[in-house]
Amino acid sequence: MIDALVLTILMTSVPLILAATGELVVERSGVLNLGLEGMMLMGAVSAFALTYISGSLLVGLLAGIISGCLTAAIFGFFVLGLATNQVATGLALTIFGTGLSGLIGSDFVGKAIEGLPTLFPETFSNLPIIGVFFALDAVAYLSLFIVFLVWIFLFKSKYGLILRACGISHNSAHSLGYKVLTVRWCSILFGGMMAGLGGAYLPLMLTPHWSEGMTSGRGWIALALVVFASWMPSRIIYGAILFGAITIMQLAGQARGWTIPPQFLSSLPYIATIFVLVLISSKGTAKYLAPSDLTRPFISSK
Amino acid sequence: MKNNRFIIFAGLLAIIAFVFYFTTNVDQVEDKETKMKVAFVYLTNPGDHGWTYAHEVGRQQVQEHFGDKVETSYVENVPEGPDATRVIRELAQNGNDMIFTTSFGYMEPTLKVAKEFPNIKFDHITGYMRAENMATGNIRFYEGRYVQGVVAGLTTKSNKIGYVAAFPIPEVIQGINSFAQGLKSVNKNATISVVWANTWYDPVKEGDAAKVLIAEGADVLAQHTDSPAMLQTAEKAGVYGFGQSSDMHEFAPNAQLFASVNNWGPYYIAQIQKAMDDSWTTGEGPDHWAGNTWKGLSEDFLVLTDFKNMPSNVAKAAQEARDGIANGSINIFSGPMMDNEGNQILASGEVLDDGGLWAMNYYVDGVIGKIPN
């Protein structure tokens, strides 16, 4: 019984981990993309549609990644190419993604597919206690691996240093000869791919059908997670699992007849984010704060 | 740079216009001489495959029934509140003769606009406020829940039933209690655990709630939310469940025992016909929740799909319960009836009237826990 709950918590946190990790890289390079929800929905609808048509989950996953990437490219065109306000463009992208995904998906409403299989054979997942960690699908393991890779990239590689430099001071990075816009383009596209993959996980794994607006605000939770994680990749995993645990435990608490109001428990993830924000800003160490050039458009002097 | 700004501005405007075109799609038609114009306001989109989908099916039936005589249109994704007032007013200004507003939260917005346009007929779904030109219609959804309870009671092995519910409002509580009455009529040992999702529509959360209930031992699930996610979860876990608002067997061919389908078409057709014949009224009687049209299984406002994935004796019991409710021989809420804290609600021989149904703020015996306030 506990195993099943833990498994549900882990699976619920996978799309959050994926989308938040992508957004973390984007924000580290100095761009705030509030269009996560829109990109996730585009990823979700493409993944479902292509899986349904082709019958192949792999094709569906790739479609999700690519369409997330393309949606992000629209965002990149505006905020990098035309130096528009990032907040407004990001919000527009969410509205755009919600509408367009609904339009594309209208033919696929009411269709069902087979979800992702588990990666390991059942003999492993039936093991006591640790079995639950073998009961996940390939994308779930991949998400943890990506977080690890992102950490290596950001903090152990030269390119990661350049990316972070663009986020902290794009003028300095520019005067050192680094191509700020190229770096930001790459991170935005990467962010789109991750959001697309995170979105794809919903119709391929969590609830194998498409319905309009099915992310139901998970993009916003992922955005909150980046802040919660204070822009450190590993903390996204803790944060996502904590968010997932609170969500699932409040449901389980109700099923067991606990008397805590569910409305209060539903709001806990957001309260936790505010709490962490207060905590990190009171510490005041630069390490924990947002990239200082976040949301500031870069216009190179010609 | 100035040129750039113009391009950005124009581009953003284009995106916004594009998105709005597809998210709130108002069909407008010019000739109002011969045709009667009827508009529908939807809470979500027909793609929810649940509540709004059922209304959309009703609208299509209207169009099919009346053909050229009626012009229908709809606005989807209309949030309850001030936005609804704006949308309904716009529809009234666009020359619609009759407007159906299909969610409880549109009640006050509909009333407000109805007072501004005395010549237009308004029909509000699931509310209790009426006016000279505002009628109300509703379905006795809870009747289907009783039959679900009967089937659940005969199907469960663990005697634990899971119930995913949206919000603790009387309509939902009616459903839970009606389910419990059906359950107890065949199985005294079974209990219902209710999980409140605090949303009508969030497929992932609905699925999570179902997973949690299964993890807690439930082997038959019911839902009062909108998406098929609960049934899909049940299918995957090898347990049973019931469809809500529309037939969901495609999502769960082995798990769906049957679905209670909201059949709005006959109501819409009847109301529009009455409006054409000048016999449309907003009803007599008290302003209570029942509305002036509140029908269920007896008038086919609520339809049950085929009983599947169950042995024939269970299907027979289900059919008997359905027929009993339809012909009035079964009264779902009749005494003796206790709430789940041991207080007597109805003495032997008493029955609950419609007013009592809408005043439910207790769980009947057999439901675990307390209603959150």
XYZ file of C-alpha atoms in Angstrom:
675
model
C 0.000 0.000 0.000
C 2.789 2.415 0.935
C 4.692 1.225 -2.153
C 1.846 2.245 -4.408
C 1.701 5.675 -2.765
C 5.458 6.196 -3.156
C 5.239 5.141 -6.793
C 2.420 7.612 -7.414
C 4.438 10.390 -5.776
C 7.483 9.623 -7.937
C 5.449 9.510 -11.138
C 3.608 12.746 -10.352
C 6.920 14.544 -9.899
C 8.508 13.448 -13.223
C 6.881 16.099 -15.483
C 7.690 18.746 -12.885
C 11.345 17.683 -12.749
C 11.665 17.748 -16.536
C 9.977 21.094 -17.132
C 11.639 22.780 -14.158
C 15.128 21.587 -15.144
C 14.683 23.063 -18.617
C 13.398 26.327 -17.178
C 16.308 26.431 -14.739
C 18.813 26.417 -17.608
C 16.812 29.120 -19.407
C 16.729 31.311 -16.318
C 20.405 30.684 -15.604
C 21.134 32.215 -19.011
C 19.141 35.301 -18.083
C 15.789 34.638 -19.765
C 12.488 34.106 -17.962
C 10.104 31.986 -20.010
C 6.646 32.071 -18.445
C 5.312 30.044 -21.384
C 6.080 26.685 -19.725
C 2.416 25.730 -19.559
C 1.964 26.465 -23.280
C 5.068 24.495 -24.273
C 4.053 21.566 -22.077
C 0.618 21.478 -23.677
C 2.108 21.582 -27.176
C 4.438 18.737 -26.190
C 1.535 16.803 -24.699
C -0.771 17.112 -27.689
C 1.953 16.333 -30.254
C 3.165 13.337 -28.280
C -0.338 11.953 -27.980
C -1.286 12.611 -31.600
C 1.863 11.065 -33.038
C 1.713 8.079 -30.708
C -1.885 7.512 -31.713
C -1.140 7.791 -35.434
C 2.147 5.900 -35.534
C 1.510 3.482 -32.698
C 5.045 4.096 -31.476
C 5.720 5.685 -28.096
C 9.217 6.651 -29.184
C 7.869 8.646 -32.112
C 5.426 10.284 -29.723
C 8.149 11.250 -27.265
C 10.272 12.715 -30.044
C 7.267 14.631 -31.359
C 6.708 16.055 -27.897
C 10.327 17.150 -27.622
C 10.380 18.690 -31.098
C 7.128 20.568 -30.739
C 8.164 21.917 -27.338
C 11.357 23.077 -29.034
C 9.464 24.741 -31.902
C 7.099 26.495 -29.508
C 10.119 27.761 -27.599
C 11.581 28.989 -30.887
C 8.592 31.329 -31.299
C 9.372 32.687 -27.853
C 13.052 33.003 -28.758
C 12.222 34.886 -31.929
C 10.332 37.515 -29.976
C 12.454 37.948 -26.864
C 15.871 37.538 -28.498
C 15.227 38.576 -32.079
C 12.984 41.520 -31.265
C 13.981 42.065 -27.625
C 10.370 42.090 -26.420
C 9.331 42.070 -22.806
C 9.932 38.525 -21.573
C 7.079 38.436 -19.085
C 4.466 39.560 -21.608
C 5.791 37.284 -24.347
C 5.902 34.307 -21.996
C 2.311 34.862 -20.926
C 1.272 35.201 -24.565
C 3.058 31.917 -25.303
C 1.013 30.170 -22.616
C -2.235 31.457 -24.102
C -1.025 30.573 -27.581
C 0.025 27.032 -26.601
C -3.240 26.422 -24.751
C -5.314 27.503 -27.738
C -3.284 25.821 -30.439
C -2.960 22.532 -28.549
C -6.729 22.497 -28.108
C -7.199 23.056 -31.820
C -4.726 20.343 -32.820
C -6.062 17.976 -30.203
C -9.747 18.313 -31.028
C -9.598 15.284 -33.326
C -7.929 13.172 -30.672
C -10.371 13.711 -27.845
C -11.886 10.450 -26.714
C -9.078 8.291 -28.107
C -6.988 6.070 -25.887
C -3.455 4.668 -26.194
C -1.267 2.224 -24.304
C 0.965 4.063 -21.835
C 4.703 3.698 -21.374
C 5.842 0.315 -20.060
C 8.024 -0.036 -16.988
C 11.718 -0.308 -17.706
C 12.559 -3.314 -15.538
C 10.816 -6.707 -15.524
C 8.264 -7.364 -12.815
C 10.574 -9.580 -10.756
C 12.473 -6.426 -9.771
C 9.466 -4.291 -9.018
C 8.018 -7.038 -6.825
C 11.027 -6.878 -4.489
C 10.090 -5.728 -1.002
C 10.735 -2.063 -0.096
C 13.183 -1.226 -2.908
C 10.897 -2.714 -5.563
C 9.116 0.576 -6.069
C 12.289 2.139 -7.439
C 12.315 -0.441 -10.222
C 8.673 0.081 -11.113
C 9.128 3.283 -13.104
C 9.319 3.863 -16.842
C 12.343 4.892 -18.886
C 11.434 8.597 -18.976
C 11.361 8.781 -15.182
C 14.913 7.458 -14.908
C 15.956 9.667 -17.790
C 14.659 12.737 -15.963
C 16.962 12.085 -13.002
C 19.886 11.495 -15.337
C 19.191 14.779 -17.141
C 19.222 16.681 -13.861
C 22.626 15.162 -13.167
C 23.902 16.085 -16.641
C 22.613 19.635 -16.278
C 24.426 19.949 -12.967
C 27.692 18.703 -14.528
C 27.207 21.056 -17.457
C 26.370 24.156 -15.436
C 28.923 23.832 -12.672
C 31.717 21.626 -13.994
C 32.114 22.735 -17.583
C 33.434 25.828 -19.313
C 30.256 26.237 -21.368
C 28.157 26.132 -18.237
C 30.246 28.928 -16.823
C 29.673 30.993 -19.979
C 25.935 30.318 -19.777
C 25.790 31.432 -16.170
C 27.880 34.491 -16.998
C 25.278 35.511 -19.585
C 22.642 35.309 -16.893
C 24.587 37.278 -14.302
C 25.860 40.044 -16.570
C 25.263 39.841 -20.270
C 27.301 42.980 -20.928
C 30.367 41.481 -19.275
C 29.917 38.220 -21.145
C 29.528 40.194 -24.347
C 32.671 42.247 -23.805
C 34.616 39.038 -23.166
C 33.597 37.996 -26.675
C 30.893 35.453 -25.865
C 27.832 35.369 -28.059
C 25.091 36.138 -25.544
C 22.230 35.689 -27.981
C 23.514 32.326 -29.224
C 23.860 31.070 -25.664
C 20.358 32.238 -24.837
C 18.942 30.741 -28.024
C 20.428 27.358 -27.110
C 19.102 27.482 -23.576
C 15.623 28.553 -24.688
C 15.459 25.691 -27.191
C 16.712 23.255 -24.553
C 14.088 24.578 -22.152
C 11.431 24.007 -24.811
C 12.569 20.435 -25.411
C 12.426 19.659 -21.697
C 9.014 21.263 -21.294
C 7.804 19.316 -24.334
C 9.104 16.067 -22.850
C 7.543 16.913 -19.483
C 4.253 17.641 -21.216
C 4.508 14.436 -23.230
C 4.762 12.450 -20.003
C 1.197 13.400 -19.051
C -0.725 11.800 -21.961
C 1.799 8.991 -22.477
C 2.161 7.884 -18.896
C 0.054 9.520 -16.203
C -3.338 9.529 -17.940
C -3.099 7.925 -21.406
C -5.591 10.174 -23.178
C -5.642 13.733 -24.489
C -7.909 16.356 -23.056
C -7.682 20.095 -23.515
C -5.644 21.965 -20.949
C -4.667 18.714 -19.287
C -1.547 20.152 -17.642
C -3.903 22.090 -15.331
C -1.286 24.479 -14.024
C 1.687 22.116 -13.768
C 3.720 24.582 -15.844
C 3.220 27.198 -13.160
C 4.194 24.760 -10.429
C 7.379 23.983 -12.378
C 8.118 27.709 -12.532
C 7.634 27.946 -8.790
C 9.928 24.936 -8.396
C 12.814 26.757 -10.074
C 12.523 29.491 -7.475
C 12.020 26.906 -4.743
C 15.235 25.205 -5.887
C 16.978 28.600 -5.817
C 18.316 27.871 -9.302
C 20.231 24.727 -8.199
C 19.476 21.608 -10.308
C 19.635 18.969 -7.560
C 17.122 20.831 -5.422
C 14.572 20.507 -8.199
C 14.380 16.793 -7.478
C 13.757 17.345 -3.766
C 11.299 20.111 -4.541
C 9.362 18.091 -7.111
C 9.142 15.072 -4.832
C 8.072 17.294 -1.951
C 5.383 18.899 -4.125
C 4.286 15.443 -5.314
C 4.289 14.076 -1.778
C 2.125 16.889 -0.467
C -0.339 16.434 -3.342
C -0.601 12.686 -2.890
C -0.569 12.687 0.909
C -3.469 15.126 1.053
C -5.461 12.754 -1.160
C -4.397 9.747 0.904
C -5.209 11.614 4.102
C -8.745 12.155 2.878
C -9.154 8.514 1.903
C -8.132 7.604 5.447
C -10.560 10.110 6.934
C -8.060 12.633 8.336
C -9.773 15.855 9.252
C -7.290 18.383 7.834
C -9.167 20.571 5.302
C -8.090 19.474 1.787
C -8.172 23.086 0.609
C -5.385 23.851 3.065
C -3.318 20.890 1.930
C -3.833 21.801 -1.741
C -2.299 25.198 -1.094
C 0.716 23.789 0.795
C 3.090 23.620 -2.226
C 2.606 27.316 -2.822
C 3.008 28.152 0.843
C 6.228 26.113 0.800
C 7.520 28.139 -2.162
C 6.837 31.432 -0.404
C 8.494 30.063 2.720
C 11.622 29.111 0.767
C 11.654 32.512 -0.942
C 11.578 34.254 2.423
C 14.304 31.959 3.691
C 16.699 32.442 0.788
C 16.242 36.180 0.592
C 16.902 36.558 4.288
C 20.171 34.666 3.890
C 21.220 37.174 1.289
C 24.088 35.124 -0.148
C 24.525 35.828 -3.841
C 24.788 32.111 -4.532
C 21.163 31.589 -3.639
C 19.714 34.469 -5.573
C 18.298 34.751 -9.058
C 20.644 35.480 -11.987
C 20.948 39.250 -11.847
C 20.252 39.845 -15.542
C 17.120 37.689 -15.483
C 14.360 39.174 -17.715
C 16.658 41.947 -18.988
C 16.743 41.901 -22.796
C 20.202 41.950 -24.326
C 20.736 44.378 -27.184
C 24.259 44.357 -28.528
C 25.648 47.773 -29.370
C 26.508 47.918 -33.026
C 14.309 50.118 -32.996
C 10.989 51.879 -33.415
C 10.193 49.706 -36.389
C 10.997 46.684 -34.307
C 8.596 47.761 -31.621
C 5.848 48.100 -34.128
C 6.532 44.614 -35.464
C 6.526 43.180 -31.958
C 3.313 44.933 -31.128
C 1.648 43.802 -34.331
C 2.970 40.273 -33.863
C 1.694 40.045 -30.315
C -1.669 41.414 -31.367
C -1.826 38.829 -34.127
C -1.024 36.007 -31.698
C -3.570 37.224 -29.189
C -6.225 37.621 -31.877
C -5.430 34.148 -33.205
C -5.640 32.554 -29.791
C -8.823 34.325 -28.847
C -10.370 33.292 -32.103
C -9.848 29.670 -31.231
C -10.454 29.743 -27.491
C -13.701 31.672 -27.499
C -15.275 30.861 -30.776
C -18.547 32.719 -31.276
C -20.380 31.790 -34.418
C -22.399 34.721 -35.650
C -25.016 34.455 -38.303
C -26.856 37.359 -39.901
C -30.379 36.407 -40.928
C -32.701 36.462 -37.954
C -35.898 36.834 -39.898
C -36.858 33.215 -40.272
C -34.599 31.385 -37.887
C -34.747 31.261 -34.155
C -31.325 31.907 -32.715
C -30.273 29.848 -29.726
C -26.951 30.228 -27.925
C -25.213 27.991 -25.396
C -22.596 29.035 -22.851
C -20.099 26.303 -21.889
C -17.878 26.128 -18.832
C -15.060 24.152 -20.452
C -14.833 22.820 -23.984
C -16.663 19.876 -25.530
C -13.277 18.135 -25.512
C -13.584 17.438 -21.786
C -15.508 14.313 -22.749
C -17.702 14.863 -19.719
C -20.003 17.644 -18.553
C -19.621 20.094 -21.435
C -19.426 17.302 -23.993
C -22.882 16.148 -22.875
C -24.262 19.660 -23.439
C -22.642 19.803 -26.854
C -24.336 16.515 -27.772
C -27.620 18.118 -26.672
C -26.979 21.146 -28.864
C -26.288 18.915 -31.854
C -29.538 17.069 -31.210
C -31.349 20.421 -31.206
C -29.774 21.323 -34.531
C -30.672 17.959 -35.995
C -34.233 18.068 -34.676
C -35.102 21.563 -35.873
C -32.869 21.709 -38.936
C -33.165 25.074 -40.666
C -35.658 26.478 -38.197
C -33.062 27.021 -35.502
C -29.600 28.508 -35.613
C -27.439 27.387 -32.702
C -24.107 28.707 -31.533
C -21.955 28.280 -28.459
C -19.187 29.972 -26.518
C -16.778 27.650 -24.760
C -14.332 28.113 -21.893
C -16.374 30.818 -20.196
C -15.208 31.307 -16.593
C -17.904 31.652 -13.959
C -18.141 35.229 -12.689
C -17.833 38.662 -14.332
C -16.591 37.171 -17.626
C -19.774 35.150 -17.863
C -21.891 38.303 -17.505
C -19.982 39.894 -20.365
C -20.322 36.849 -22.639
C -24.023 36.369 -21.910
C -24.709 40.069 -22.494
C -22.838 39.920 -25.789
C -24.911 36.943 -26.892
C -28.079 38.822 -25.944
C -26.974 41.862 -27.933
C -26.175 39.698 -30.955
C -29.817 38.902 -31.478
C -30.159 35.492 -29.870
C -33.735 34.628 -28.939
C -32.872 32.073 -26.329
C -29.745 31.500 -24.261
C -28.856 28.363 -22.293
C -26.214 28.857 -19.619
C -24.892 25.449 -18.672
C -23.154 25.713 -15.337
C -24.252 26.448 -11.785
C -21.897 29.419 -11.465
C -23.632 31.265 -14.306
C -26.726 31.698 -12.147
C -26.242 35.275 -10.996
C -24.682 36.495 -14.272
C -27.673 35.020 -16.142
C -30.134 36.668 -13.779
C -28.397 40.019 -14.171
C -28.457 39.910 -17.974
C -32.011 38.497 -18.016
C -33.215 41.647 -16.251
C -31.521 43.813 -18.892
C -33.098 41.948 -21.820
C -36.737 41.185 -20.913
C -37.566 39.957 -24.418
C -34.953 37.241 -24.541
C -35.540 33.846 -22.936
C -32.869 32.576 -20.583
C -32.555 28.999 -19.424
C -30.109 28.293 -16.657
C -28.872 24.781 -15.942
C -28.579 23.437 -12.353
C -29.449 26.660 -10.530
C -32.345 27.815 -8.365
C -32.874 31.476 -9.225
C -35.627 32.338 -11.676
C -37.151 35.447 -13.210
C -39.949 36.397 -15.632
C -37.717 35.408 -18.524
C -35.334 32.997 -16.809
C -36.189 29.334 -16.359
C -34.113 26.608 -14.722
C -33.541 23.011 -15.727
C -31.724 20.179 -14.018
C -31.226 16.439 -14.107
C -31.668 14.112 -11.138
C -28.082 12.887 -11.462
C -28.230 11.194 -8.087
C -30.666 8.558 -9.383
C -27.906 6.994 -11.473
C -25.669 6.968 -8.409
C -28.080 4.672 -6.580
C -27.801 2.112 -9.360
C -24.004 2.521 -9.260
C -24.145 1.809 -5.534
C -26.117 -1.386 -6.118
C -23.621 -2.616 -8.720
C -20.646 -1.597 -6.570
C -22.040 -3.440 -3.566
C -22.420 -6.650 -5.540
C -19.035 -6.300 -7.286
C -16.644 -5.316 -4.499
C -14.479 -7.968 -2.857
C -12.636 -5.695 -0.439
C -15.842 -3.912 0.622
C -14.019 -0.637 0.082
C -15.431 1.798 -2.455
C -13.445 4.836 -3.575
C -15.232 8.041 -4.585
C -13.432 10.927 -6.311
C -15.476 14.083 -5.791
C -15.031 17.669 -6.936
C -16.449 20.139 -4.428
C -18.594 19.667 -1.307
C -21.757 21.244 -2.712
C -25.264 19.777 -2.250
C -25.385 18.232 -5.733
C -22.203 16.234 -5.129
C -23.224 15.241 -1.602
C -26.604 14.060 -2.946
C -24.671 11.812 -5.310
C -22.464 10.335 -2.590
C -25.428 9.701 -0.286
C -27.519 8.222 -3.064
C -24.620 5.919 -3.957
C -24.381 4.902 -0.289
C -28.111 4.135 -0.143
C -27.779 1.861 -3.167
C -24.652 0.247 -1.755
C -26.268 -0.514 1.603
C -29.364 -1.950 -0.022
C -27.275 -4.916 -1.220
C -24.156 -4.954 0.972
C -24.187 -3.855 4.602
C -20.427 -4.264 5.109
C -19.137 -2.021 2.350
C -17.986 1.539 3.063
C -17.222 4.563 0.877
C -14.030 6.619 1.159
C -14.403 10.052 -0.410
C -11.445 12.021 -1.793
C -12.105 15.668 -2.674
C -10.044 16.747 -5.660
C -11.107 20.406 -5.255
C -11.417 20.733 -9.013
C -13.946 19.718 -11.649
C -11.279 19.101 -14.201
C -7.635 18.136 -13.674
C -7.004 14.752 -15.315
C -3.704 14.146 -13.537
C -5.080 14.942 -10.107
C -8.195 12.854 -10.733
C -5.938 9.982 -11.765
C -3.766 10.484 -8.676
C -6.829 10.424 -6.445
C -7.875 7.148 -8.043
C -4.376 5.668 -7.556
C -4.435 6.659 -3.914
C -7.859 5.105 -3.362
C -6.723 1.874 -5.040
C -3.585 1.886 -2.880
C -5.871 2.167 0.141
C -7.670 -0.987 -0.927
C -10.673 0.222 -2.919
C -11.676 -2.112 -5.762
C -14.644 -0.203 -7.181
C -14.354 3.524 -7.930
C -16.932 6.213 -8.617
C -16.325 9.810 -9.587
C -17.981 13.180 -9.582
C -15.357 14.989 -11.635
C -15.204 15.517 -15.378
C -12.372 13.625 -17.068
C -11.999 9.906 -17.849
C -8.692 9.754 -15.942
C -10.166 7.887 -12.972
C -11.517 5.125 -15.207
C -8.226 4.819 -17.078
C -6.432 4.404 -13.781
C -8.956 1.760 -12.753
C -8.452 -0.051 -16.057
C -4.701 -0.130 -15.577
C -4.959 -1.333 -11.991
C -7.532 -3.995 -12.846
C -10.362 -2.605 -10.699
C -13.827 -1.345 -11.661
C -15.440 2.037 -12.012
C -18.359 4.047 -13.392
C -18.407 6.629 -16.167
C -19.691 10.113 -15.465
C -21.724 12.470 -17.700
C -20.882 10.606 -20.903
C -20.045 7.041 -21.971
C -16.367 6.397 -21.273
C -16.025 2.760 -22.226
C -13.406 3.507 -24.913
C -11.049 4.577 -22.144
C -11.746 1.608 -19.944
C -13.266 -1.293 -21.898
C -12.717 -3.738 -19.026
C -13.209 -1.405 -16.083
C -16.360 0.570 -16.862
C -19.345 -1.213 -15.333
C -21.693 1.360 -16.840
C -21.923 5.129 -17.226
C -24.621 7.581 -16.204
C -25.083 9.790 -19.252
C -26.596 13.260 -19.033
C -29.114 13.502 -21.843
C -29.797 17.213 -22.302
C -31.140 16.974 -25.845
C -34.804 16.242 -24.967
C -34.868 19.109 -22.468
C -33.392 21.591 -24.913
C -35.704 20.474 -27.697
C -38.764 20.707 -25.439
C -37.835 24.176 -24.176
C -37.142 25.510 -27.671
C -40.380 24.012 -28.975
C -42.274 25.712 -26.154
C -40.603 29.008 -26.980
C -41.715 28.624 -30.612
C -45.281 27.824 -29.517
C -45.331 30.712 -27.031
C -45.953 28.238 -24.229
C -42.560 28.671 -22.597
C -42.894 29.549 -18.932
C -40.488 29.964 -16.092
C -42.610 27.819 -13.841
C -44.489 28.165 -10.628
C -43.587 27.172 -7.143
C -40.870 28.027 -4.662
C -37.453 29.220 -5.649
C -35.691 26.144 -4.394
C -32.922 24.211 -6.025
C -35.129 21.782 -7.818
C -35.773 24.218 -10.639
C -38.941 24.089 -12.677
C -37.735 21.109 -14.664
C -35.952 18.435 -12.660
C -36.253 15.025 -14.252
C -34.174 11.885 -14.135
C -34.369 8.272 -15.219
C -38.148 8.309 -15.626
C -38.040 10.848 -18.474
C -34.714 9.689 -19.938
C -33.014 12.907 -18.872
C -30.510 10.538 -17.339
C -29.606 7.457 -19.340
C -27.577 4.460 -18.199
C -25.314 2.724 -20.708
C -25.304 -1.075 -21.052
C -24.291 -2.993 -17.938
C -20.949 -4.598 -18.780
C -18.088 -6.429 -17.115
C -20.420 -7.921 -14.501
C -22.182 -11.252 -14.064
C -25.784 -11.485 -15.227
C -27.261 -11.524 -11.729
C -25.589 -8.186 -10.966
C -26.790 -6.732 -14.249
C -30.278 -7.920 -13.385
C -30.164 -6.267 -9.964
C -28.944 -3.074 -11.620
C -31.766 -3.143 -14.133
C -34.293 -3.700 -11.351
C -32.920 -0.758 -9.387
C -33.015 1.428 -12.485
C -36.589 0.466 -13.300
C -37.633 0.813 -9.671
C -36.417 4.391 -9.557
C -37.944 5.188 -12.943
C -41.390 3.859 -12.017
C -41.287 5.256 -8.504
C -41.342 1.964 -6.583
C -37.899 2.711 -5.118
C -37.593 5.890 -3.100
C -33.878 6.442 -2.623
C -34.047 8.570 0.501
C -36.694 6.953 2.663
C -36.636 6.222 6.390
C -35.217 4.933 8.505
C -32.095 6.843 7.477
C -29.171 7.753 9.710
C -26.234 10.063 9.061
C -22.744 8.651 9.581
C -22.502 10.129 13.080
C -25.534 8.196 14.272
C -28.152 10.960 14.117
C -31.500 10.037 12.702
C -32.366 11.971 9.546
C -35.571 10.203 8.597
C -37.810 8.078 10.780
C -39.355 4.943 9.388
C -41.951 5.778 6.757
C -40.656 9.304 6.113
C -39.233 10.346 2.740
C -37.003 13.264 1.836
C -38.602 15.955 -0.338
C -36.752 17.999 -2.968
C -36.059 20.786 -0.520
C -34.472 18.252 1.826
C -32.335 16.932 -1.022
C -30.871 20.362 -1.633
C -30.224 20.928 2.049
C -27.982 17.878 2.465
C -24.952 18.734 4.543
C -24.295 15.309 6.030
C -23.035 11.925 4.900
C -25.436 9.039 5.363
C -24.387 5.913 7.193
C -21.790 3.959 5.213
C -19.669 6.913 4.126
C -16.374 7.389 5.976
C -15.199 10.769 7.204
C -16.585 14.269 7.421
C -17.647 16.776 4.793
C -14.965 19.487 4.599
C -16.434 22.927 5.180
